[in-house]
mmCIF file of C-alpha atoms and ligand atoms in Angstrom:
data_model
loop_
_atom_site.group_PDB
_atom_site.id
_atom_site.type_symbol
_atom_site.label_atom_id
_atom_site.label_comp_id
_atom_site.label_asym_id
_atom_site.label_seq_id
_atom_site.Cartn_x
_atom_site.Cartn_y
_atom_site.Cartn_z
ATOM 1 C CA UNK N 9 0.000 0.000 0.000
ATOM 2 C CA UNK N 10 3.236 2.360 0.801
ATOM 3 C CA UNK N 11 5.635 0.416 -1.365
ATOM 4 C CA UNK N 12 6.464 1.632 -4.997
ATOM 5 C CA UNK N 13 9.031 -1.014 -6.791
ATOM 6 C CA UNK N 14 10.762 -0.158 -9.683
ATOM 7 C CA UNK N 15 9.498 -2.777 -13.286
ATOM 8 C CA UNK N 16 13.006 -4.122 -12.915
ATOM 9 C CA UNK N 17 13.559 -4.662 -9.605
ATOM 10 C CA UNK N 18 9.599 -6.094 -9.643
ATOM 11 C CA UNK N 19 9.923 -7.924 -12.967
ATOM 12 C CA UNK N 20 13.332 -9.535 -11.092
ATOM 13 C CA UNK N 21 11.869 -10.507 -7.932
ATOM 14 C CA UNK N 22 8.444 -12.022 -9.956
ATOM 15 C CA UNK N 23 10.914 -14.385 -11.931
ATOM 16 C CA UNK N 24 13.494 -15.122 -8.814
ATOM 17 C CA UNK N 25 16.197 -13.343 -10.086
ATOM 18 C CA UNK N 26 18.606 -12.118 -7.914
ATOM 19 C CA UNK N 27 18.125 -8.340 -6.204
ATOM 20 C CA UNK N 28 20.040 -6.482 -4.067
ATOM 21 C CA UNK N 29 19.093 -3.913 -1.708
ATOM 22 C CA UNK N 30 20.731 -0.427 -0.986
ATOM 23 C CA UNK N 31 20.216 2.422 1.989
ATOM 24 C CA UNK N 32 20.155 5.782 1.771
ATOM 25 C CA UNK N 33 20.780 7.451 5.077
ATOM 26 C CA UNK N 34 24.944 6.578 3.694
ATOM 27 C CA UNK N 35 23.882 8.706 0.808
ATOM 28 C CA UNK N 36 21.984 11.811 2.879
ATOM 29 C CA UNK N 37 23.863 11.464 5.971
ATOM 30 C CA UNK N 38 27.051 9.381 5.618
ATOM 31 C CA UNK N 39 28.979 10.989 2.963
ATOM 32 C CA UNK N 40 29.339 14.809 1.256
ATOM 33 C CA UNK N 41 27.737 15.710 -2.097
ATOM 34 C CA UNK N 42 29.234 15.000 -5.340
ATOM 35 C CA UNK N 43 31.063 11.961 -3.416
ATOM 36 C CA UNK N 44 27.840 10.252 -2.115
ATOM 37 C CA UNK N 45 25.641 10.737 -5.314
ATOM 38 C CA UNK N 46 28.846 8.688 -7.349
ATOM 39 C CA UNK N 47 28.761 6.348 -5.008
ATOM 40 C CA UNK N 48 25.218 5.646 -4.715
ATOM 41 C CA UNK N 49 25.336 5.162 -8.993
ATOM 42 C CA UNK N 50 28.751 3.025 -9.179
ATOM 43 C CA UNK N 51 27.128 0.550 -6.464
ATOM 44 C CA UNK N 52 24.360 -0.167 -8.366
ATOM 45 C CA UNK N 53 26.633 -0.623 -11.844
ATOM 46 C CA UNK N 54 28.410 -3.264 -9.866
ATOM 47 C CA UNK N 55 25.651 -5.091 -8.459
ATOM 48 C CA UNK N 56 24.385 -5.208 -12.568
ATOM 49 C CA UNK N 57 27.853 -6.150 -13.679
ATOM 50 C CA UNK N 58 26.992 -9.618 -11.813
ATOM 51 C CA UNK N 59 23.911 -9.877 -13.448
ATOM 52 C CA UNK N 60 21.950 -8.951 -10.017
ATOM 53 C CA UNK N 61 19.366 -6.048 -9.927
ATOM 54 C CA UNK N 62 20.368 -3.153 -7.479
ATOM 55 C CA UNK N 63 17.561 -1.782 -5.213
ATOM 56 C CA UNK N 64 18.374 1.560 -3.636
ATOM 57 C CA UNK N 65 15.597 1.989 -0.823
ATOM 58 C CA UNK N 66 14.441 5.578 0.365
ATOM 59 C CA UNK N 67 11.185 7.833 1.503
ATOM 60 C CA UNK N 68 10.452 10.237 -1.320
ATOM 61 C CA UNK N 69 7.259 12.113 -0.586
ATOM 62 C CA UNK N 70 5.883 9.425 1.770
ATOM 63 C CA UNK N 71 6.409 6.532 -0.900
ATOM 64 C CA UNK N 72 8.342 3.493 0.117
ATOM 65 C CA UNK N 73 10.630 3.298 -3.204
ATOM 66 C CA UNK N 74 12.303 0.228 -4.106
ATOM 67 C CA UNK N 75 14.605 0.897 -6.557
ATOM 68 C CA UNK N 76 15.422 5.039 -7.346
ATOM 69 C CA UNK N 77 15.816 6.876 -10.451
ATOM 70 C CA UNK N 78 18.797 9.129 -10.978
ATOM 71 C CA UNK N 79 16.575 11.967 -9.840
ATOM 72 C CA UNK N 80 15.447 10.686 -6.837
ATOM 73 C CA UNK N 81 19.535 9.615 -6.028
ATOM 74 C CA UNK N 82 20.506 13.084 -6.933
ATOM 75 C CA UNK N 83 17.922 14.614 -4.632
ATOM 76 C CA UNK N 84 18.400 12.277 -1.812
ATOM 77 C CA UNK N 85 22.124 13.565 -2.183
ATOM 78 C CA UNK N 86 21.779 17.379 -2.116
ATOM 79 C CA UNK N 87 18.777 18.210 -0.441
ATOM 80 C CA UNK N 88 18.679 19.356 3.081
ATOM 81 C CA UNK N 89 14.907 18.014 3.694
ATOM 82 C CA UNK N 90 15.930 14.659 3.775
ATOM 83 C CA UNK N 91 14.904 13.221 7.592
ATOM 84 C CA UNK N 92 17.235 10.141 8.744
ATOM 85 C CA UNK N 93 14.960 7.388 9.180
ATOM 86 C CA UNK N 94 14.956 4.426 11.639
ATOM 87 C CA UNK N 95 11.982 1.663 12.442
ATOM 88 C CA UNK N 96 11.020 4.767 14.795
ATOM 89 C CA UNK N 97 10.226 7.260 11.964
ATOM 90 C CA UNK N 98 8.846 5.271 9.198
ATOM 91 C CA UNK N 99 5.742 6.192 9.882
ATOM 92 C CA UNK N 100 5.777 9.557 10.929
ATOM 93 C CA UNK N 101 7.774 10.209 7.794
ATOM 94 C CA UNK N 102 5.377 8.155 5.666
ATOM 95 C CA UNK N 103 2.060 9.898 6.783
ATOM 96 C CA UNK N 104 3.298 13.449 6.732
ATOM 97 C CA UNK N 105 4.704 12.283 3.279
ATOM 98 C CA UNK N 106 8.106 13.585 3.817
ATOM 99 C CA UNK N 107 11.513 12.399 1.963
ATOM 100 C CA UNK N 108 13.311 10.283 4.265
ATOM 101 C CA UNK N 109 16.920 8.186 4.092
ATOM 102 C CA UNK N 110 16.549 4.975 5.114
ATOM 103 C CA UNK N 111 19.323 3.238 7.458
ATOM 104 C CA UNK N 112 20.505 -0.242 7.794
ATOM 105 C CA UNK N 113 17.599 -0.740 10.032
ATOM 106 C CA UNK N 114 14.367 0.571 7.836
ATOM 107 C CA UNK N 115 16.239 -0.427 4.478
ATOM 108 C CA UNK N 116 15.519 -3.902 6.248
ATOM 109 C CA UNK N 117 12.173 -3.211 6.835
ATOM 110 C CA UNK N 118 11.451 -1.876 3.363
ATOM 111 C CA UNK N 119 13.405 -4.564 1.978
ATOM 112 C CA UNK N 120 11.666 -7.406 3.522
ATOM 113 C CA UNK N 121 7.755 -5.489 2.728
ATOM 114 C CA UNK N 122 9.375 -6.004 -0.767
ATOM 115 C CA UNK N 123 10.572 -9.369 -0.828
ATOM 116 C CA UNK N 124 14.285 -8.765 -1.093
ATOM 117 C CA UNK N 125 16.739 -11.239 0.943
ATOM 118 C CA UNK N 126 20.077 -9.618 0.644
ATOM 119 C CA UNK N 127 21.453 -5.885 1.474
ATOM 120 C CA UNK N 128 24.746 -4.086 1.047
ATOM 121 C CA UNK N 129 26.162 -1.248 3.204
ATOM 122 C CA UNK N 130 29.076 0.083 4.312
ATOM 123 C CA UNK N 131 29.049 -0.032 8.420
ATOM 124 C CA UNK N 132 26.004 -0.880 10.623
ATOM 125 C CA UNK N 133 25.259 0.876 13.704
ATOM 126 C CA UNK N 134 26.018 -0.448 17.001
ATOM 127 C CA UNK N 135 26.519 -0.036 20.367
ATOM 128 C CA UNK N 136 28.352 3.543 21.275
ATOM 129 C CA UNK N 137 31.383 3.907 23.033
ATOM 130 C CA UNK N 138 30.144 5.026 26.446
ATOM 131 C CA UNK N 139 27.593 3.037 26.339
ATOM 132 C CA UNK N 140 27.517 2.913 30.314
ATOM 133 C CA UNK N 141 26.321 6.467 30.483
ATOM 134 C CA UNK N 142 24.246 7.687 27.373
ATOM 135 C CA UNK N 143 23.041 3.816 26.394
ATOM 136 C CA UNK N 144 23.629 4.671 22.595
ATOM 137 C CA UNK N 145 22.401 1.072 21.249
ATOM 138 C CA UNK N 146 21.618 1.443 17.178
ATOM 139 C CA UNK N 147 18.233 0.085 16.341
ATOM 140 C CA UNK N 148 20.120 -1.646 13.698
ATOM 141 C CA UNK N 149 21.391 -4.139 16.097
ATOM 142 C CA UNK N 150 17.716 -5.417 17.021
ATOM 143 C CA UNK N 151 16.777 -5.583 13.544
ATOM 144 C CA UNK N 152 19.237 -7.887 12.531
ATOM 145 C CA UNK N 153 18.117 -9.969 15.011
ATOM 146 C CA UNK N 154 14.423 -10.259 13.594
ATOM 147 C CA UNK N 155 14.069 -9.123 9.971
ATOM 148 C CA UNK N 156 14.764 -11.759 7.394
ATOM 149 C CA UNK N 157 17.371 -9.768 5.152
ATOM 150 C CA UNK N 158 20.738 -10.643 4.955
ATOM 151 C CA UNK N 159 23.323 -7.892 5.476
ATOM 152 C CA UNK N 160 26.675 -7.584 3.786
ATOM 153 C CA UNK N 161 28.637 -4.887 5.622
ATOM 154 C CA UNK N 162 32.811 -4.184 6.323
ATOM 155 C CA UNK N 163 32.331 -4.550 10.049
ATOM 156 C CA UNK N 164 31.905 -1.546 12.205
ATOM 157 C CA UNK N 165 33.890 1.430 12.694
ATOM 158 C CA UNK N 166 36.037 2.135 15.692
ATOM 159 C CA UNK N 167 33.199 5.037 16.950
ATOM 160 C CA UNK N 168 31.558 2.154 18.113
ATOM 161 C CA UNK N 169 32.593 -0.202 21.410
ATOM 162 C CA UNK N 170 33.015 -3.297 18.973
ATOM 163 C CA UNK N 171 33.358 -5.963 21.714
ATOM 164 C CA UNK N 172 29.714 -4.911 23.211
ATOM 165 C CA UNK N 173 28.747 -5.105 19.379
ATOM 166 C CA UNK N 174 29.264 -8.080 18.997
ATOM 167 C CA UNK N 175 27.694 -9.181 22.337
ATOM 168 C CA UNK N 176 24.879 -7.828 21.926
ATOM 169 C CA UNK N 177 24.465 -9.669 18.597
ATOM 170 C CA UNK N 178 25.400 -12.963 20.066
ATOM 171 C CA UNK N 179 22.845 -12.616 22.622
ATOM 172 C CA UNK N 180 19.794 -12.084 19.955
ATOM 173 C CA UNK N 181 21.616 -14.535 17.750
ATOM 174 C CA UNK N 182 22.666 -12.570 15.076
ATOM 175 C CA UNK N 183 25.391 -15.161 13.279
ATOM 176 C CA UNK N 184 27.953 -12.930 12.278
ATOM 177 C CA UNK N 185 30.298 -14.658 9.159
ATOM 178 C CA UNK N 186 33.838 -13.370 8.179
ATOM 179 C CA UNK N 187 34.138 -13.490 5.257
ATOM 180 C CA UNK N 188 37.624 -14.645 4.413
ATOM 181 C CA UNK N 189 38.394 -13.490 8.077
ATOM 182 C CA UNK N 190 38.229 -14.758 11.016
ATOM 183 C CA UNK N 191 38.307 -11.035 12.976
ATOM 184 C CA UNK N 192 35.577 -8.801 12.654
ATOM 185 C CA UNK N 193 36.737 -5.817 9.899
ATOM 186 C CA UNK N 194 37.012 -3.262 11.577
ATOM 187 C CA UNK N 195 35.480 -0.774 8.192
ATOM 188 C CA UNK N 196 38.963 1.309 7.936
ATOM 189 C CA UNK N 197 41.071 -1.553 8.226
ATOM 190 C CA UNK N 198 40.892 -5.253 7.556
ATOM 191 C CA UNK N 199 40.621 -6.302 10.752
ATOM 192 C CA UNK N 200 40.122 -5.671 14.306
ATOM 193 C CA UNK N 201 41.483 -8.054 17.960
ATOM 194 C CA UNK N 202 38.325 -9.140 17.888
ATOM 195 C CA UNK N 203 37.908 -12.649 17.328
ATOM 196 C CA UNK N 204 34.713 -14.393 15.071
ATOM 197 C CA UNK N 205 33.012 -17.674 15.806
ATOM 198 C CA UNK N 206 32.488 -18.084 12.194
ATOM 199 C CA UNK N 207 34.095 -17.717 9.269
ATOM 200 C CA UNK N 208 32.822 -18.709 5.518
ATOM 201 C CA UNK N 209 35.407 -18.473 2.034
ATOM 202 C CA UNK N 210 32.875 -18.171 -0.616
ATOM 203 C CA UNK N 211 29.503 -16.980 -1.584
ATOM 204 C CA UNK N 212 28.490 -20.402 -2.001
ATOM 205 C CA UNK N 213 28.755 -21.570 1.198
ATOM 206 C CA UNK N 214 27.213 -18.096 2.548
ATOM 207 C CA UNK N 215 24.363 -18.586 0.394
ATOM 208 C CA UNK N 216 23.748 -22.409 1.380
ATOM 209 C CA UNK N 217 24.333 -20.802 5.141
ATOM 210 C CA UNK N 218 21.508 -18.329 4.794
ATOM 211 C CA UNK N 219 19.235 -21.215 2.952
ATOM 212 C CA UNK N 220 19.471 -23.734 6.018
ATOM 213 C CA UNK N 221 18.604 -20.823 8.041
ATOM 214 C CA UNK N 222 15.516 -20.236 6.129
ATOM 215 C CA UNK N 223 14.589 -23.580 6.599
ATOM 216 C CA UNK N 224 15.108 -23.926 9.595
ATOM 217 C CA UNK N 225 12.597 -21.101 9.920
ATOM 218 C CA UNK N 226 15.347 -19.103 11.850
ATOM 219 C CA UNK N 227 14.579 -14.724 12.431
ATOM 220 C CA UNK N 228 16.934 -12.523 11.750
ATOM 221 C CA UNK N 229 19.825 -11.535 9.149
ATOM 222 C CA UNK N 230 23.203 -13.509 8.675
ATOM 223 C CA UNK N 231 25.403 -10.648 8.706
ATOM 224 C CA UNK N 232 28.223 -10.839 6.722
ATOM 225 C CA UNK N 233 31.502 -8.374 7.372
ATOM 226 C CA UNK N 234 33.761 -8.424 4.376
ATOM 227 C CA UNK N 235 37.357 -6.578 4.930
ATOM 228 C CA UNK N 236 38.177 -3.568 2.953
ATOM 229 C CA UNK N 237 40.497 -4.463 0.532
ATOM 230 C CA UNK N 238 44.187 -4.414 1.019
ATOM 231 C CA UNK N 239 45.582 -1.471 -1.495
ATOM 232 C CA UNK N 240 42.633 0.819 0.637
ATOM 233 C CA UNK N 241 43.255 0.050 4.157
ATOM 234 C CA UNK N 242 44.325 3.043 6.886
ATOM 235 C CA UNK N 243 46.480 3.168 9.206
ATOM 236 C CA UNK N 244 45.044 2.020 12.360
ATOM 237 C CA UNK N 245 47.221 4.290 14.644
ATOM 238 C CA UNK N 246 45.701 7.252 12.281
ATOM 239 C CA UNK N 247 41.853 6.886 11.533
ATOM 240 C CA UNK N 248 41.543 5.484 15.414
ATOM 241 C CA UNK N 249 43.202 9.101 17.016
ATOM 242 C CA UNK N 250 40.875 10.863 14.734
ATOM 243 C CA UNK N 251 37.739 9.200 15.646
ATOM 244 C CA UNK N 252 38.938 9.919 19.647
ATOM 245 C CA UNK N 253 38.905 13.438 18.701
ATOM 246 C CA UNK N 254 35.783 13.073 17.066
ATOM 247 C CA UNK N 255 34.050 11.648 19.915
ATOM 248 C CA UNK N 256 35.641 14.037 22.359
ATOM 249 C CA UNK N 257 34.350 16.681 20.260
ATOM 250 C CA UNK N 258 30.408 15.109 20.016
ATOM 251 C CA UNK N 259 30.403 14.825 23.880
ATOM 252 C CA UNK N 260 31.747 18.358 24.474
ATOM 253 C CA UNK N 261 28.972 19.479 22.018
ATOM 254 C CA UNK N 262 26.309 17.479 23.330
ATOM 255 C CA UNK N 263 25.455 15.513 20.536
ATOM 256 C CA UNK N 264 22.904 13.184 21.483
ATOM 257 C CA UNK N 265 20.690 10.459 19.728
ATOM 258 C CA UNK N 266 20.420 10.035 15.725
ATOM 259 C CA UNK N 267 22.911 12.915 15.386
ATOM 260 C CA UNK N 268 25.478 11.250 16.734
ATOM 261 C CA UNK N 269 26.695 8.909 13.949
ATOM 262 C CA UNK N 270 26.071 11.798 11.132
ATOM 263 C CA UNK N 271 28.339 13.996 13.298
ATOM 264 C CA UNK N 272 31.282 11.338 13.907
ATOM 265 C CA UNK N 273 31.486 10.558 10.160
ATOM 266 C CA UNK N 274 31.165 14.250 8.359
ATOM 267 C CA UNK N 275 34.093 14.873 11.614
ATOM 268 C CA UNK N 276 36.496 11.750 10.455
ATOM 269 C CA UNK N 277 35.769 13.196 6.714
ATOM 270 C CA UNK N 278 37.065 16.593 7.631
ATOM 271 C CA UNK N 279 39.612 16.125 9.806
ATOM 272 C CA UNK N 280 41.449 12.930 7.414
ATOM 273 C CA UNK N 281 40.866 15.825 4.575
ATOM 274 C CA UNK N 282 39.122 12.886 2.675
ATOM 275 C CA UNK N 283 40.905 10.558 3.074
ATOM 276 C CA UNK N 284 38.655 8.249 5.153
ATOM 277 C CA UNK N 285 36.187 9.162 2.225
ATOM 278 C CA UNK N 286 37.808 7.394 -0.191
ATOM 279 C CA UNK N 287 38.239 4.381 2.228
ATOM 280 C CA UNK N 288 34.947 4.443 2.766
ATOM 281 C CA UNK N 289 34.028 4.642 -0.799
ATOM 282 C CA UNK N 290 36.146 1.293 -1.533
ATOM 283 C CA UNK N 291 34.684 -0.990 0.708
ATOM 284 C CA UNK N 292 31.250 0.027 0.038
ATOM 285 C CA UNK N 293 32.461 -1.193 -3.568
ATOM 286 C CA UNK N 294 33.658 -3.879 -2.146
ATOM 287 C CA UNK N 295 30.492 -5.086 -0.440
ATOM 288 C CA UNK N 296 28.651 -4.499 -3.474
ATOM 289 C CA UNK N 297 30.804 -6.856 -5.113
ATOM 290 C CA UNK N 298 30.533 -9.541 -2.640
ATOM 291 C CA UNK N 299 26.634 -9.099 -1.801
ATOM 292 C CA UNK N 300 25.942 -9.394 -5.548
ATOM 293 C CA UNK N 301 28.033 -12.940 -5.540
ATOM 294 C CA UNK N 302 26.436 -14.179 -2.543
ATOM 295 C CA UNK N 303 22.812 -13.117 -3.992
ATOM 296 C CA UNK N 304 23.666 -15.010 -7.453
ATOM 297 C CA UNK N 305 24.877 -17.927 -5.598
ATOM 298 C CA UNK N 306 21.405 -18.088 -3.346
ATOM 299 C CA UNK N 307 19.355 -18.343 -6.824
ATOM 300 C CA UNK N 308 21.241 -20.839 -7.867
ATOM 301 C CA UNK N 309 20.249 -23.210 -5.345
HETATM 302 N N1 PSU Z 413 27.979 3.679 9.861
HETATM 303 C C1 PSU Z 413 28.721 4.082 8.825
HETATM 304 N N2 PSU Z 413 28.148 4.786 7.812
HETATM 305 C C2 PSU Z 413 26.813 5.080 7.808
HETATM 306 C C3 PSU Z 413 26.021 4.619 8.914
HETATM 307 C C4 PSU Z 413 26.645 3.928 9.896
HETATM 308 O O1 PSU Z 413 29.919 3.835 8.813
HETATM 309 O O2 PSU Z 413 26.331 5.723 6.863
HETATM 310 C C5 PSU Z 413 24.544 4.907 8.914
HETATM 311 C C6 PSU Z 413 23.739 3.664 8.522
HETATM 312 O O3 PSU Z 413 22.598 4.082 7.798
HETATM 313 C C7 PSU Z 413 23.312 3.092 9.858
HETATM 314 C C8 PSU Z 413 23.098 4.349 10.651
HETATM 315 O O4 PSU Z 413 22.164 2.291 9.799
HETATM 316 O O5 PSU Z 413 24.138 5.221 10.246
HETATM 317 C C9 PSU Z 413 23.138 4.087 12.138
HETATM 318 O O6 PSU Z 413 22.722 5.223 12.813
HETATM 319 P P1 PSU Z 413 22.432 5.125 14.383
HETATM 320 O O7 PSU Z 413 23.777 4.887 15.015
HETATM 321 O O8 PSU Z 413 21.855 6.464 14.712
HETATM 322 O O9 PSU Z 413 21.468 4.001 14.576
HETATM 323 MN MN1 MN Z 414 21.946 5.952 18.462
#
């Protein structure tokens, strides 16, 4: 009744052909304008470059759209009217018939209304550092554990307490695979100390993962963290002082709620001059690659 899908993304899911679901709140609210707009267009050439329809998922004028024309992407990019959109605000933002970016958690939702099994992203939300006192927990995290859309993601970044991350998704069962790894990525670098329970070498055996899962009638995503490739990696010593200066500088400012992970990347962006940016750019890549082979694996079984 909300939902508007785009004939090829509808014409793809009718005949069981692979699709892929994007957000948008990276576009809006994790990355500056001309940057996030490229982005947003090269990820969906590489999903098609596989042969798998891309999905980009976003509010425009109260619509659920799966799938967005250049128009909409360009929008989404440079307007300022764009509200960041959890399971909270869906509705609100759907009956006032606003535009709204949808983040790891809604693009779930929307994706699932839709019929779509897999999603790529750069970073998920989490669990904040300081978790003790503000108790920063991303709705992300609980929709992972109940909304039936796989996630393919480069870990986390280092703005979040990683080892309460992970937990927290081991106590709602959220099975999280390396993929090729057996530490979680930590998004700027390949990895982080933090050990995996599970690790998986191929889309193949992801996609026959996520099947028994199915059948076994299992909630939730598999998420799947996929390291930024070698030649783009940071220097850990670098991007982690910079985010400690960028939190410092959120809780001297106040920042509180769904400000606070806008704030901490547009911070990291200014203050590495870009250069997290175009990190950040190539692993979303990245994920598109791999979400696109684990999605054309799944219809092949
Ligand atoms: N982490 C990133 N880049 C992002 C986000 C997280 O490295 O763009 C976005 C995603 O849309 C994610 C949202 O779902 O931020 C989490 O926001 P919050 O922490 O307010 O739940
Ligand atoms: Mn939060």
């Amino acid at each position: 009744m909300y939902l508007d899908i785009k004939d090829e993304v509808k014409e793809a899911l009718d005949s069981n052909l692979p699709v892929v679901a994007l957000e948008s709140t990276i576009i809006s609210h994790g990355m500056p304008y001309p940057q996030n707009v490229e982005m947003a267009k090269h990820c969906e050439e590489i999903i098609r470059s596989y042969g798998v329809v891309p999905a980009t998922i976003a509010i425009i004028n109260g619509r659920i759209k799966i799938g967005l024309t250049d128009d909409d992407l360009y929008l989404l990019a440079t307007s300022k009217n764009v509200a960041k959109v959890s399971r909270r605000d869906l509705a609100k933002v759907i009956s006032t018939k606003e535009m709204g970016a949808t983040t790891v958690a809604s693009t779930m939702i929307c994706a699932s209304m839709a019929g779509i099994k897999f999603f790529v992203t750069g970073g998920i939300g989490g669990v904040h550092r300081g978790y003790e006192e503000a108790m920063d927990v991303s709705a992300d995290l609980d929709e992972l554990a109940k909304t039936n859309v796989n996630v393919i993601c480069a870990g986390a970044k280092s703005i979040l307490d990683l080892p309460r991350t992970l937990e927290y998704l081991e106590t709602k069962g959220v099975p999280v695979v390396g993929y090729q790894t057996d530490y979680l990525p930590q998004f700027f670098t390949r990895e982080s100390e933090y050990k995996l329970n599970l690790r998986l070498d191929s889309p193949e055996e992801i996609a026959k993962m996520i099947k028994t899962k199915e059948e076994l009638k299992l909630d939730g995503a598999v998420l799947i963290t996929n390291p930024i490739p070698e030649e783009s990696s940071m220097d850990k010593k670098y991007i982690d002082d910079l985010i400690d200066k960028a939190i410092n500088e959120a809780n001297e400012r106040h920042i509180t709620g769904k400000d606070v992970t806008p704030f901490l990347l547009a911070k990291i962006v200014e203050e590495s001059e870009g250069k997290s940016l175009k990190a950040n750019i190539a692993l979303v890549y990245n994920n598109a690659k791999v979400g696109a082979q684990i999605a054309k694996a799944y219809s092949k079984l």
